[in-house]
Amino acid sequence: MNPLTFVGLGFLVGFLVGLTGVGGGALMTPSLIFLGVEPLTAVGTDLLYATVTRVFGIFFHRRKGKIRYDIVLRLLVGSIPAIISGGMILREIDRNALNDHLTLLLGTILIVSAVLSLLRGEFHVPVRPRWVYVYLLGFIVGLTVQFTSVGAGVIVSFTLMNVARLDPKDVVGVTIVYGLALSAFSFLNYAGIGGVDYGLAGTLILGTVPGVYLGTHVNRIADRGRLKTAINVIILLIGLFTLLGV
């Protein structure tokens, strides 16, 4: 595949993330699989890609507001057992079988993530907020991201706003920092089994940097609400097509 194709993909996904703040992992992993990248390698490469790009996200967000590190820490504590168990599973399951299961799981998570994002802020779950739920959320999301590289931002933000009743302004910082730590740790598991294409990740990042830069400038004049809805509908359709193709 021509490297310019992946530079263009990185630019497109980066532009959409900079424009709307959603869709990074949910668009990148299935796109890589569609372009012929092995599912296992697609997930591992996307985790490295996401780790690097989130570093920039934290840099820009820290200049605008505070970050609730107490919540981030609890999410990470809940995620540690998921990361460890996920790493053990990755090393034990046959690579071909794992690729088949990853594709099925990816399609399911894409659909769930898109639906949650479309419903975000529309209702409040009638559950009394408790810290134990944050640890449980960390475990569930940690396991999900470990195998699909998708879901950290959408699932965490939806739950924190609709269950924990957290201020949406605080949710952004939590999801960025937690997402960075989670993708970094999860990436190490894939690196350990040779499931990362470093050259491909570098090519994607090369396109992402100008894409994010342009997207953040365009979002000042664009209707971000409608764009987010459109992207989540696209993610939902990608998830459906992914499941139909399994």
XYZ file of C-alpha atoms in Angstrom:
246
model
C 0.000 0.000 0.000
C 1.277 3.477 -0.891
C 2.527 5.268 2.275
C 0.719 8.410 1.130
C -2.559 6.543 1.667
C -1.757 6.174 5.369
C -0.528 9.773 5.610
C -3.883 10.798 4.149
C -5.722 8.543 6.598
C -3.804 10.077 9.514
C -4.626 13.564 8.221
C -8.329 12.762 7.809
C -8.743 11.174 11.249
C -6.655 13.917 12.870
C -8.759 16.579 11.171
C -12.004 14.988 12.397
C -10.677 14.624 15.942
C -9.464 18.233 15.966
C -12.797 19.364 14.542
C -15.150 17.397 16.815
C -13.101 15.685 19.536
C -14.566 12.270 18.721
C -13.947 9.324 16.438
C -10.173 8.800 16.648
C -9.866 5.142 17.614
C -13.280 4.228 16.261
C -12.266 5.414 12.797
C -8.571 4.474 12.726
C -8.647 0.771 13.664
C -11.445 -0.290 11.264
C -9.890 1.850 8.511
C -6.550 0.066 8.923
C -8.282 -3.318 8.789
C -10.175 -2.235 5.664
C -6.863 -1.231 4.051
C -5.507 -4.734 4.633
C -3.696 -4.429 7.957
C -3.971 -7.537 10.160
C -6.569 -6.872 12.929
C -4.079 -7.609 15.720
C -1.504 -5.240 14.199
C -4.176 -2.634 13.475
C -5.156 -2.507 17.160
C -1.547 -2.397 18.402
C -0.531 0.277 15.891
C -3.581 2.391 16.709
C -2.723 2.197 20.429
C 0.735 3.643 19.718
C -0.783 6.260 17.400
C -3.363 7.192 20.054
C -0.703 7.435 22.771
C 1.391 9.925 20.813
C -1.551 12.056 19.683
C -3.026 12.224 23.202
C 0.206 13.746 24.467
C -0.612 16.797 22.350
C -4.188 16.726 23.643
C -3.019 16.916 27.260
C -0.643 19.775 26.435
C -3.426 21.885 24.930
C -6.020 20.968 27.563
C -3.782 21.851 30.519
C -3.558 25.361 29.138
C -7.368 25.684 29.276
C -8.504 24.012 32.491
C -7.943 21.724 35.456
C -7.755 17.933 35.350
C -9.411 15.707 37.981
C -6.440 13.456 38.713
C -8.313 11.800 41.605
C -10.789 10.302 39.143
C -8.052 9.444 36.642
C -6.160 7.541 39.352
C -9.214 5.507 40.361
C -9.929 4.616 36.743
C -6.331 3.461 36.298
C -6.435 1.362 39.474
C -9.498 -0.386 38.085
C -7.806 -0.852 34.712
C -4.602 -2.490 35.969
C -6.140 -5.982 36.473
C -7.775 -5.681 33.033
C -4.469 -4.774 31.378
C -2.637 -7.648 33.094
C -5.307 -10.223 32.270
C -5.608 -8.866 28.738
C -1.878 -9.246 28.214
C -2.018 -12.867 29.377
C -4.890 -13.609 26.990
C -3.034 -12.026 24.071
C -0.064 -14.323 24.672
C -2.114 -17.505 25.065
C -4.654 -17.346 22.238
C -3.695 -18.434 18.713
C -2.986 -15.386 16.534
C -5.448 -16.375 13.775
C -8.235 -17.071 16.257
C -7.459 -13.796 18.013
C -7.756 -11.867 14.737
C -11.205 -13.349 14.137
C -12.398 -12.529 17.644
C -10.920 -9.013 17.526
C -12.910 -8.194 14.403
C -16.143 -9.401 16.016
C -15.449 -7.516 19.250
C -14.437 -4.387 17.348
C -17.714 -4.283 15.438
C -19.700 -4.687 18.653
C -17.785 -1.966 20.512
C -18.095 0.433 17.583
C -21.862 0.073 17.678
C -22.044 0.455 21.472
C -19.696 3.464 21.434
C -21.642 5.206 18.668
C -24.992 4.664 20.410
C -23.637 5.913 23.753
C -22.155 8.984 22.107
C -25.432 9.756 20.320
C -27.278 9.414 23.657
C -24.686 11.319 25.689
C -26.246 14.008 27.809
C -29.773 12.970 26.845
C -30.595 11.250 30.125
C -29.252 10.452 33.594
C -29.032 6.876 34.830
C -30.962 6.616 38.150
C -28.000 5.224 40.086
C -26.463 6.844 43.151
C -22.830 7.820 42.383
C -20.262 5.696 44.263
C -16.489 5.502 43.938
C -16.679 1.728 43.487
C -18.408 2.318 40.160
C -15.385 4.304 38.957
C -13.067 1.352 39.678
C -15.490 -0.991 37.910
C -15.675 1.390 34.951
C -11.880 1.392 34.752
C -11.821 -2.414 34.596
C -14.497 -2.659 31.887
C -12.988 0.058 29.715
C -9.464 -1.247 30.299
C -10.459 -4.660 29.001
C -12.344 -3.176 26.050
C -9.512 -0.902 24.910
C -7.013 -3.709 25.429
C -8.605 -5.710 22.610
C -10.056 -3.058 20.296
C -8.267 0.280 21.010
C -11.785 1.771 20.913
C -14.112 3.075 23.584
C -12.074 4.843 26.263
C -13.269 8.359 25.457
C -16.906 7.640 24.627
C -17.677 5.041 27.319
C -15.871 6.922 30.100
C -17.339 10.313 29.223
C -20.871 8.893 28.913
C -20.655 7.126 32.283
C -19.041 10.008 34.169
C -21.697 12.447 32.978
C -24.747 10.195 33.287
C -23.827 8.122 36.354
C -21.205 10.126 38.281
C -22.895 13.459 37.350
C -19.464 14.974 36.669
C -19.212 18.441 35.132
C -18.728 18.025 31.344
C -15.803 20.456 31.500
C -13.992 18.075 33.882
C -14.901 15.006 31.812
C -12.764 16.123 28.854
C -9.565 16.349 30.885
C -10.226 13.024 32.634
C -10.811 11.150 29.372
C -7.689 12.610 27.727
C -5.307 11.786 30.601
C -6.872 8.404 31.361
C -6.967 7.548 27.658
C -3.274 8.383 27.329
C -2.252 6.156 30.242
C -4.532 3.323 29.127
C -3.376 3.334 25.492
C 0.273 3.502 26.581
C 0.001 0.476 28.891
C -2.106 -1.460 26.393
C 0.395 -0.691 23.627
C 3.137 -2.371 25.663
C 1.200 -5.657 25.606
C 0.975 -5.541 21.815
C 4.623 -4.544 21.496
C 5.506 -7.616 23.540
C 3.890 -9.964 20.997
C 5.062 -8.119 17.889
C 1.657 -6.629 17.177
C 2.798 -3.084 16.356
C 3.903 -1.654 12.995
C 6.124 1.241 14.075
C 6.708 2.502 10.547
C 2.962 2.607 9.902
C 2.321 4.399 13.195
C 4.932 7.010 12.296
C 3.325 7.523 8.889
C -0.111 7.997 10.453
C 1.243 10.483 13.006
C 2.934 12.404 10.194
C -0.467 13.063 8.676
C -2.286 13.542 11.972
C -0.313 16.543 13.253
C -1.344 18.933 10.447
C -4.813 17.351 10.426
C -5.441 18.114 14.108
C -4.020 21.608 13.674
C -6.366 22.365 10.768
C -9.358 20.748 12.489
C -8.968 22.829 15.650
C -9.017 25.998 13.575
C -11.978 25.013 11.405
C -14.091 24.067 14.446
C -14.451 27.740 15.297
C -16.792 28.219 12.353
C -18.312 24.739 11.993
C -21.369 23.339 13.761
C -19.585 20.802 15.983
C -22.796 19.287 17.314
C -24.003 18.231 13.882
C -20.538 17.034 12.882
C -20.280 14.856 16.003
C -23.649 13.334 15.242
C -22.637 12.653 11.642
C -19.367 11.008 12.681
C -21.100 8.811 15.255
C -23.633 7.691 12.656
C -20.690 6.787 10.389
C -19.054 4.846 13.254
C -22.340 3.032 13.858
C -22.505 2.034 10.187
C -18.857 0.924 10.205
C -19.627 -1.271 13.221
C -22.601 -2.837 11.463
C -20.620 -3.522 8.282
C -17.775 -4.953 10.370
C -20.139 -7.420 12.052
C -21.777 -8.329 8.746
C -18.354 -9.070 7.279
C -17.307 -11.443 10.079
